[in-house]
Amino acid sequence: MLNKIKALQEKYKTEGEAFLFTNQKETFYLSGAEFDGFWIFACRQTIYVVCSKMTQNQMKEFFAGQNAEIIAGAPFSAQTAKAAKDNAVKRIITDAKYISAADFIVLQKKLAANNIELCAKTGVLDNLRIVKTSEEIANLRKACEIVSQVCQTVKEEIKAGMTELDVCYRVLELFAQNKVKESFTPIVAAGENSANPHHASSNRKIRENDIIMMDIGCVYKGYCSDLTRTYFLGKINTKFREIWDIVKESQSAVLKAIKAGLPVSWADKTARNVIDAAGYKDNFIHTTGHGVGIEIHEMPLLAYNAEGVFLSSTAVTVEPGIYLAGEFGVRIEDTILITENGCEILTSAPYK
């Protein structure tokens, strides 16, 4: 935790001398604590864990040896404001994405009484979270291994007469057997429903000669996987084969050339160029991918206008798609790890 805080302090050294983290995703990233219900307030000299008296013993045990001081008592805003005053803090940075409006307003008022500024920024931890450590990569690999196995098992079990929800519940059952939770509600879309990228699984029955799109992911030790496959049950029709081949070609164009140092925007442009050339420009209606880590959607966003370059040890998805309203859609998605010379594809479920 201390090393991450120091890196953050170095990045923001001219903007503020203290940081407040109130959300479980932030506190997990910094400390590894999978439980919720505490804040981390980091000053130049001291890191405070702000918690309730009910959980202070748990906090003392978990944070032993992490150079953190436990402050127990409610409300958290009052405890944080006092610590800020005691440390002569002048400016505190927090993340606008995570702190609640209520907490921000209350804390801002308490701090203002002592001429302390509370500054809300967006993406405070993003730059640190983009590049994964070896431990994070190991957890991502395991999450991707599990979701790939689950996808393959479910693919082999799907048959006509099952509903989208039947398949969805089977995915969740297999996750539970692997002692992991879903990273998002599974998307199972059959036939015409697959033309909706984020379809809510329903009681629509799967038919013979039908399309089934599955977008699923799980969480292993706090780290997410993300995988989409589009399968055909029965005799594959010509139009589906054509669209599927275009989408796979689009994805492959990115996977075979992506590497550290390339502009992030390159990925979206490369995937989109293949689909545009095939005549389906207006049917690719989302970005090509996104970062993955402790949240299912992280930076970088693989968009046409994205800024910056890919960094080694960054995990992202590559997921082009074509959607034909009223007919069907095809999306193929893998979670990958960017390396200096290419990428490692972390998900491995069969494509067909």
Tab-separated table of C-alpha atoms in Angstrom:
chain	number	residue	atom	x	y	z
A	1	MET	CA	0.000	0.000	0.000
A	2	LEU	CA	2.773	2.429	0.929
A	3	ASN	CA	4.474	2.146	-2.474
A	4	LYS	CA	1.227	2.889	-4.311
A	5	ILE	CA	0.541	5.892	-2.084
A	6	LYS	CA	4.072	7.206	-2.676
A	7	ALA	CA	3.646	6.865	-6.443
A	8	LEU	CA	0.391	8.785	-6.202
A	9	GLN	CA	1.956	11.516	-4.078
A	10	GLU	CA	4.737	11.910	-6.624
A	11	LYS	CA	2.261	12.249	-9.488
A	12	TYR	CA	0.148	14.863	-7.712
A	13	LYS	CA	2.912	16.568	-5.716
A	14	THR	CA	2.002	20.039	-7.006
A	15	GLU	CA	-1.768	19.582	-6.663
A	16	GLY	CA	-2.371	18.334	-3.127
A	17	GLU	CA	-0.635	16.763	-0.164
A	18	ALA	CA	-3.328	14.305	0.953
A	19	PHE	CA	-5.666	11.759	-0.636
A	20	LEU	CA	-9.003	10.321	0.424
A	21	PHE	CA	-10.319	6.970	-0.832
A	22	THR	CA	-13.892	6.068	0.108
A	23	ASN	CA	-14.919	3.323	-2.315
A	24	GLN	CA	-14.256	-0.413	-1.947
A	25	LYS	CA	-12.602	-0.612	-5.379
A	26	GLU	CA	-10.108	2.058	-4.358
A	27	THR	CA	-9.408	0.639	-0.907
A	28	PHE	CA	-9.056	-2.883	-2.326
A	29	TYR	CA	-6.562	-1.732	-4.939
A	30	LEU	CA	-4.456	0.056	-2.346
A	31	SER	CA	-4.642	-2.443	0.503
A	32	GLY	CA	-5.877	-5.785	-0.829
A	33	ALA	CA	-8.783	-5.749	1.639
A	34	GLU	CA	-11.782	-7.414	0.011
A	35	PHE	CA	-14.138	-6.146	2.712
A	36	ASP	CA	-15.864	-2.760	2.660
A	37	GLY	CA	-16.792	-0.168	5.255
A	38	PHE	CA	-13.664	1.951	5.725
A	39	TRP	CA	-11.865	4.908	4.201
A	40	ILE	CA	-8.169	5.406	3.542
A	41	PHE	CA	-6.880	8.915	4.225
A	42	ALA	CA	-3.264	9.328	3.145
A	43	CYS	CA	-1.258	12.328	4.330
A	44	ARG	CA	2.406	13.006	3.597
A	45	GLN	CA	3.582	11.401	6.812
A	46	THR	CA	0.759	9.096	7.887
A	47	ILE	CA	-1.770	6.750	6.292
A	48	TYR	CA	-5.026	6.575	8.223
A	49	VAL	CA	-7.651	3.841	8.046
A	50	VAL	CA	-10.968	5.389	9.082
A	51	CYS	CA	-13.465	2.803	10.307
A	52	SER	CA	-16.257	2.180	12.790
A	53	LYS	CA	-15.539	1.057	16.337
A	54	MET	CA	-17.320	-2.177	15.483
A	55	THR	CA	-14.655	-3.101	12.904
A	56	GLN	CA	-11.535	-1.589	14.476
A	57	ASN	CA	-10.143	-4.924	15.700
A	58	GLN	CA	-10.564	-6.420	12.225
A	59	MET	CA	-8.790	-3.389	10.759
A	60	LYS	CA	-5.927	-3.559	13.264
A	61	GLU	CA	-5.392	-7.208	12.428
A	62	PHE	CA	-5.535	-6.755	8.659
A	63	PHE	CA	-3.411	-3.602	8.494
A	64	ALA	CA	-0.755	-4.787	10.952
A	65	GLY	CA	2.649	-4.072	9.429
A	66	GLN	CA	1.269	-1.748	6.726
A	67	ASN	CA	2.320	1.502	8.432
A	68	ALA	CA	-1.290	2.561	8.834
A	69	GLU	CA	-2.920	4.238	11.823
A	70	ILE	CA	-6.458	3.127	12.679
A	71	ILE	CA	-9.019	5.838	13.491
A	72	ALA	CA	-12.249	4.344	14.808
A	73	GLY	CA	-15.431	6.331	15.190
A	74	ALA	CA	-18.334	7.863	13.348
A	75	PRO	CA	-18.988	9.818	11.300
A	76	PHE	CA	-16.050	9.121	9.004
A	77	SER	CA	-16.153	12.719	7.750
A	78	ALA	CA	-15.509	14.104	11.242
A	79	GLN	CA	-12.620	11.683	11.846
A	80	THR	CA	-11.069	12.565	8.491
A	81	ALA	CA	-11.457	16.305	9.042
A	82	LYS	CA	-9.759	16.059	12.446
A	83	ALA	CA	-6.847	14.058	11.020
A	84	ALA	CA	-6.469	16.617	8.236
A	85	LYS	CA	-6.368	19.480	10.758
A	86	ASP	CA	-3.898	17.645	13.000
A	87	ASN	CA	-1.570	17.134	10.013
A	88	ALA	CA	-1.879	20.763	8.824
A	89	VAL	CA	-3.242	19.566	5.487
A	90	LYS	CA	-4.271	22.322	3.068
A	91	ARG	CA	-5.656	20.367	0.119
A	92	ILE	CA	-7.165	16.870	-0.179
A	93	ILE	CA	-7.678	15.062	-3.486
A	94	THR	CA	-10.483	12.528	-3.872
A	95	ASP	CA	-12.030	10.790	-6.885
A	96	ALA	CA	-15.303	12.261	-8.133
A	97	LYS	CA	-16.234	8.896	-9.638
A	98	TYR	CA	-16.269	7.152	-6.276
A	99	ILE	CA	-17.096	9.528	-3.442
A	100	SER	CA	-20.826	9.987	-2.888
A	101	ALA	CA	-22.311	13.468	-3.240
A	102	ALA	CA	-23.512	13.308	0.369
A	103	ASP	CA	-20.061	12.413	1.727
A	104	PHE	CA	-18.412	15.084	-0.396
A	105	ILE	CA	-20.770	17.856	0.728
A	106	VAL	CA	-20.563	16.976	4.427
A	107	LEU	CA	-16.785	16.574	4.408
A	108	GLN	CA	-16.230	19.696	2.334
A	109	LYS	CA	-18.163	21.741	4.900
A	110	LYS	CA	-16.195	20.308	7.846
A	111	LEU	CA	-12.869	20.901	6.107
A	112	ALA	CA	-13.758	24.435	5.043
A	113	ALA	CA	-14.118	25.396	8.704
A	114	ASN	CA	-10.344	24.902	8.937
A	115	ASN	CA	-9.532	26.365	5.503
A	116	ILE	CA	-8.855	22.940	4.005
A	117	GLU	CA	-9.848	22.402	0.379
A	118	LEU	CA	-11.442	19.166	-0.863
A	119	CYS	CA	-10.749	18.698	-4.570
A	120	ALA	CA	-12.647	16.101	-6.624
A	121	LYS	CA	-10.763	14.770	-9.643
A	122	THR	CA	-11.589	11.981	-12.073
A	123	GLY	CA	-9.416	8.890	-12.407
A	124	VAL	CA	-7.070	9.530	-9.484
A	125	LEU	CA	-5.792	5.942	-9.451
A	126	ASP	CA	-6.273	5.194	-13.158
A	127	ASN	CA	-2.660	5.614	-14.250
A	128	LEU	CA	-1.463	3.269	-11.512
A	129	ARG	CA	-4.174	0.700	-12.198
A	130	ILE	CA	-3.497	0.515	-15.953
A	131	VAL	CA	-0.187	-1.338	-15.531
A	132	LYS	CA	-0.673	-4.632	-13.690
A	133	THR	CA	1.753	-6.187	-11.228
A	134	SER	CA	2.790	-9.837	-11.483
A	135	GLU	CA	0.296	-10.718	-8.735
A	136	GLU	CA	-2.513	-8.910	-10.528
A	137	ILE	CA	-1.639	-10.661	-13.789
A	138	ALA	CA	-1.728	-14.052	-12.068
A	139	ASN	CA	-5.214	-13.300	-10.738
A	140	LEU	CA	-6.387	-12.116	-14.159
A	141	ARG	CA	-5.025	-15.278	-15.777
A	142	LYS	CA	-6.947	-17.431	-13.309
A	143	ALA	CA	-10.162	-15.466	-13.798
A	144	CYS	CA	-9.795	-15.886	-17.562
A	145	GLU	CA	-9.027	-19.589	-17.209
A	146	ILE	CA	-12.202	-20.138	-15.185
A	147	VAL	CA	-14.480	-18.165	-17.497
A	148	SER	CA	-13.043	-19.985	-20.524
A	149	GLN	CA	-13.730	-23.379	-18.953
A	150	VAL	CA	-17.266	-22.331	-18.016
A	151	CYS	CA	-17.948	-21.060	-21.526
A	152	GLN	CA	-16.766	-24.312	-23.091
A	153	THR	CA	-18.867	-26.412	-20.708
A	154	VAL	CA	-21.995	-24.352	-21.323
A	155	LYS	CA	-21.450	-24.394	-25.085
A	156	GLU	CA	-21.481	-28.193	-25.034
A	157	GLU	CA	-24.676	-28.262	-22.953
A	158	ILE	CA	-26.800	-25.801	-24.933
A	159	LYS	CA	-29.693	-27.399	-26.783
A	160	ALA	CA	-32.948	-26.358	-28.399
A	161	GLY	CA	-35.709	-25.735	-25.873
A	162	MET	CA	-33.482	-24.119	-23.252
A	163	THR	CA	-34.192	-20.472	-22.530
A	164	GLU	CA	-31.658	-17.669	-22.393
A	165	LEU	CA	-32.179	-17.594	-18.630
A	166	ASP	CA	-31.548	-21.337	-18.384
A	167	VAL	CA	-28.128	-20.762	-19.920
A	168	CYS	CA	-27.523	-17.704	-17.757
A	169	TYR	CA	-28.299	-19.625	-14.557
A	170	ARG	CA	-26.046	-22.480	-15.670
A	171	VAL	CA	-23.178	-20.018	-16.095
A	172	LEU	CA	-23.778	-18.710	-12.572
A	173	GLU	CA	-23.974	-22.264	-11.218
A	174	LEU	CA	-20.601	-23.126	-12.726
A	175	PHE	CA	-19.073	-19.932	-11.362
A	176	ALA	CA	-20.309	-20.921	-7.900
A	177	GLN	CA	-18.778	-24.376	-8.301
A	178	ASN	CA	-15.469	-22.659	-9.053
A	179	LYS	CA	-15.937	-20.458	-5.961
A	180	VAL	CA	-16.049	-17.211	-7.939
A	181	LYS	CA	-18.690	-14.556	-8.523
A	182	GLU	CA	-19.790	-13.013	-11.801
A	183	SER	CA	-18.056	-9.772	-12.806
A	184	PHE	CA	-21.335	-8.612	-14.378
A	185	THR	CA	-24.747	-10.128	-15.039
A	186	PRO	CA	-24.220	-12.722	-17.797
A	187	ILE	CA	-25.608	-11.763	-21.193
A	188	VAL	CA	-27.183	-14.647	-23.084
A	189	ALA	CA	-28.937	-13.592	-26.279
A	190	ALA	CA	-30.572	-15.915	-28.801
A	191	GLY	CA	-31.541	-15.184	-32.383
A	192	GLU	CA	-32.786	-11.645	-32.968
A	193	ASN	CA	-31.925	-10.701	-29.379
A	194	SER	CA	-28.224	-10.972	-30.198
A	195	ALA	CA	-28.593	-7.766	-32.241
A	196	ASN	CA	-28.811	-5.920	-28.904
A	197	PRO	CA	-25.241	-5.710	-27.529
A	198	HIS	CA	-26.368	-5.585	-23.879
A	199	HIS	CA	-29.505	-7.705	-24.069
A	200	ALA	CA	-31.076	-8.725	-20.746
A	201	SER	CA	-31.400	-12.522	-20.747
A	202	SER	CA	-35.047	-13.567	-21.031
A	203	ASN	CA	-37.355	-16.567	-21.322
A	204	ARG	CA	-36.872	-16.586	-25.075
A	205	LYS	CA	-36.314	-20.229	-26.053
A	206	ILE	CA	-33.323	-21.322	-28.069
A	207	ARG	CA	-34.339	-23.014	-31.299
A	208	GLU	CA	-32.705	-25.400	-33.702
A	209	ASN	CA	-30.554	-23.473	-36.207
A	210	ASP	CA	-30.355	-20.519	-33.816
A	211	ILE	CA	-27.675	-18.012	-32.854
A	212	ILE	CA	-26.510	-17.794	-29.234
A	213	MET	CA	-24.339	-14.938	-28.008
A	214	MET	CA	-22.791	-15.294	-24.533
A	215	ASP	CA	-20.975	-12.418	-22.823
A	216	ILE	CA	-19.747	-13.638	-19.433
A	217	GLY	CA	-17.088	-12.887	-16.846
A	218	CYS	CA	-16.046	-13.822	-13.319
A	219	VAL	CA	-14.048	-12.323	-10.457
A	220	TYR	CA	-11.062	-14.155	-8.966
A	221	LYS	CA	-9.402	-12.603	-5.909
A	222	GLY	CA	-10.864	-9.249	-6.883
A	223	TYR	CA	-9.868	-9.349	-10.576
A	224	CYS	CA	-12.285	-9.601	-13.506
A	225	SER	CA	-12.413	-11.571	-16.724
A	226	ASP	CA	-14.533	-10.757	-19.775
A	227	LEU	CA	-15.353	-13.078	-22.673
A	228	THR	CA	-17.887	-13.124	-25.509
A	229	ARG	CA	-18.588	-15.889	-27.984
A	230	THR	CA	-21.275	-16.138	-30.650
A	231	TYR	CA	-22.253	-19.696	-31.529
A	232	PHE	CA	-24.689	-21.295	-33.962
A	233	LEU	CA	-26.826	-24.242	-32.929
A	234	GLY	CA	-27.485	-26.529	-35.878
A	235	LYS	CA	-26.872	-25.885	-39.548
A	236	ILE	CA	-25.016	-22.601	-40.023
A	237	ASN	CA	-26.645	-20.269	-42.522
A	238	THR	CA	-24.627	-18.361	-45.104
A	239	LYS	CA	-25.269	-14.857	-43.783
A	240	PHE	CA	-24.258	-15.734	-40.231
A	241	ARG	CA	-21.053	-17.356	-41.487
A	242	GLU	CA	-20.253	-14.232	-43.531
A	243	ILE	CA	-20.800	-11.858	-40.600
A	244	TRP	CA	-18.986	-14.113	-38.130
A	245	ASP	CA	-15.954	-14.314	-40.437
A	246	ILE	CA	-15.837	-10.518	-40.803
A	247	VAL	CA	-15.964	-9.983	-37.044
A	248	LYS	CA	-13.259	-12.587	-36.426
A	249	GLU	CA	-11.073	-11.028	-39.115
A	250	SER	CA	-11.571	-7.652	-37.448
A	251	GLN	CA	-10.539	-9.016	-34.066
A	252	SER	CA	-7.589	-10.942	-35.514
A	253	ALA	CA	-6.269	-7.803	-37.221
A	254	VAL	CA	-5.919	-6.234	-33.779
A	255	LEU	CA	-4.660	-9.305	-31.922
A	256	LYS	CA	-1.864	-10.091	-34.365
A	257	ALA	CA	-0.321	-6.600	-34.248
A	258	ILE	CA	-1.204	-4.964	-30.932
A	259	LYS	CA	1.752	-4.240	-28.634
A	260	ALA	CA	3.102	-1.731	-26.163
A	261	GLY	CA	3.884	1.642	-27.710
A	262	LEU	CA	1.084	1.662	-30.264
A	263	PRO	CA	-1.524	4.428	-29.910
A	264	VAL	CA	-4.603	3.220	-28.037
A	265	SER	CA	-6.715	4.653	-30.863
A	266	TRP	CA	-4.953	2.302	-33.303
A	267	ALA	CA	-6.892	-0.706	-31.994
A	268	ASP	CA	-10.307	0.791	-32.685
A	269	LYS	CA	-9.288	2.131	-36.078
A	270	THR	CA	-7.796	-1.224	-37.091
A	271	ALA	CA	-10.857	-3.239	-36.062
A	272	ARG	CA	-13.218	-0.704	-37.601
A	273	ASN	CA	-11.357	-0.574	-40.915
A	274	VAL	CA	-12.031	-4.284	-41.515
A	275	ILE	CA	-15.736	-3.979	-40.752
A	276	ASP	CA	-16.082	-0.733	-42.716
A	277	ALA	CA	-14.439	-2.313	-45.769
A	278	ALA	CA	-16.915	-5.202	-45.607
A	279	GLY	CA	-19.831	-2.764	-45.829
A	280	TYR	CA	-21.012	-2.855	-42.204
A	281	LYS	CA	-19.717	0.502	-40.964
A	282	ASP	CA	-23.051	1.489	-39.417
A	283	ASN	CA	-23.448	-1.864	-37.664
A	284	PHE	CA	-20.372	-1.649	-35.429
A	285	ILE	CA	-21.965	0.466	-32.713
A	286	HIS	CA	-19.559	0.408	-29.768
A	287	THR	CA	-15.869	0.816	-29.055
A	288	THR	CA	-13.434	-2.022	-29.720
A	289	GLY	CA	-12.658	-2.721	-26.078
A	290	HIS	CA	-11.706	-1.498	-22.631
A	291	GLY	CA	-9.286	-2.074	-19.808
A	292	VAL	CA	-9.959	-4.855	-17.293
A	293	GLY	CA	-8.817	-5.253	-13.701
A	294	ILE	CA	-10.543	-4.808	-10.374
A	295	GLU	CA	-13.443	-3.393	-12.375
A	296	ILE	CA	-14.888	-4.870	-15.527
A	297	HIS	CA	-14.528	-1.539	-17.336
A	298	GLU	CA	-11.296	0.344	-16.698
A	299	MET	CA	-8.937	2.571	-18.608
A	300	PRO	CA	-7.830	2.542	-21.325
A	301	LEU	CA	-10.933	2.746	-23.498
A	302	LEU	CA	-10.179	1.373	-26.968
A	303	ALA	CA	-11.953	4.172	-28.807
A	304	TYR	CA	-11.307	5.948	-32.099
A	305	ASN	CA	-10.389	9.184	-30.307
A	306	ALA	CA	-8.491	7.624	-27.385
A	307	GLU	CA	-5.329	9.363	-26.232
A	308	GLY	CA	-2.024	7.844	-25.191
A	309	VAL	CA	-0.237	4.620	-26.070
A	310	PHE	CA	-0.553	1.039	-24.879
A	311	LEU	CA	1.699	0.156	-21.955
A	312	SER	CA	3.204	-3.247	-21.282
A	313	SER	CA	1.330	-5.336	-18.673
A	314	THR	CA	-1.997	-3.666	-19.430
A	315	ALA	CA	-5.058	-5.934	-19.630
A	316	VAL	CA	-7.729	-5.015	-22.176
A	317	THR	CA	-10.558	-6.604	-24.115
A	318	VAL	CA	-10.774	-6.739	-27.901
A	319	GLU	CA	-14.426	-7.135	-28.878
A	320	PRO	CA	-15.577	-5.960	-32.309
A	321	GLY	CA	-19.147	-6.704	-33.315
A	322	ILE	CA	-21.721	-6.383	-36.081
A	323	TYR	CA	-25.402	-5.983	-35.179
A	324	LEU	CA	-28.262	-6.333	-37.662
A	325	ALA	CA	-31.460	-5.073	-36.026
A	326	GLY	CA	-34.295	-7.598	-36.162
A	327	GLU	CA	-31.971	-10.356	-37.406
A	328	PHE	CA	-28.927	-11.153	-35.268
A	329	GLY	CA	-25.619	-9.873	-33.972
A	330	VAL	CA	-22.101	-11.254	-33.705
A	331	ARG	CA	-19.522	-10.190	-31.124
A	332	ILE	CA	-16.251	-11.961	-30.367
A	333	GLU	CA	-14.346	-10.849	-27.290
A	334	ASP	CA	-11.142	-11.884	-25.582
A	335	THR	CA	-9.283	-10.493	-22.606
A	336	ILE	CA	-5.625	-9.985	-23.467
A	337	LEU	CA	-2.427	-8.776	-21.821
A	338	ILE	CA	-0.349	-6.227	-23.713
A	339	THR	CA	3.376	-7.040	-23.869
A	340	GLU	CA	6.412	-5.265	-25.300
A	341	ASN	CA	6.318	-7.370	-28.467
A	342	GLY	CA	2.654	-8.307	-28.826
A	343	CYS	CA	-0.030	-9.697	-26.587
A	344	GLU	CA	-0.988	-12.753	-24.574
A	345	ILE	CA	-4.573	-13.896	-25.104
A	346	LEU	CA	-5.799	-14.787	-21.625
A	347	THR	CA	-9.203	-16.233	-22.561
A	348	SER	CA	-9.269	-19.527	-24.434
A	349	ALA	CA	-12.850	-20.719	-24.988
A	350	PRO	CA	-13.480	-22.222	-28.446
A	351	TYR	CA	-14.567	-19.698	-31.052
A	352	LYS	CA	-16.858	-22.138	-32.869
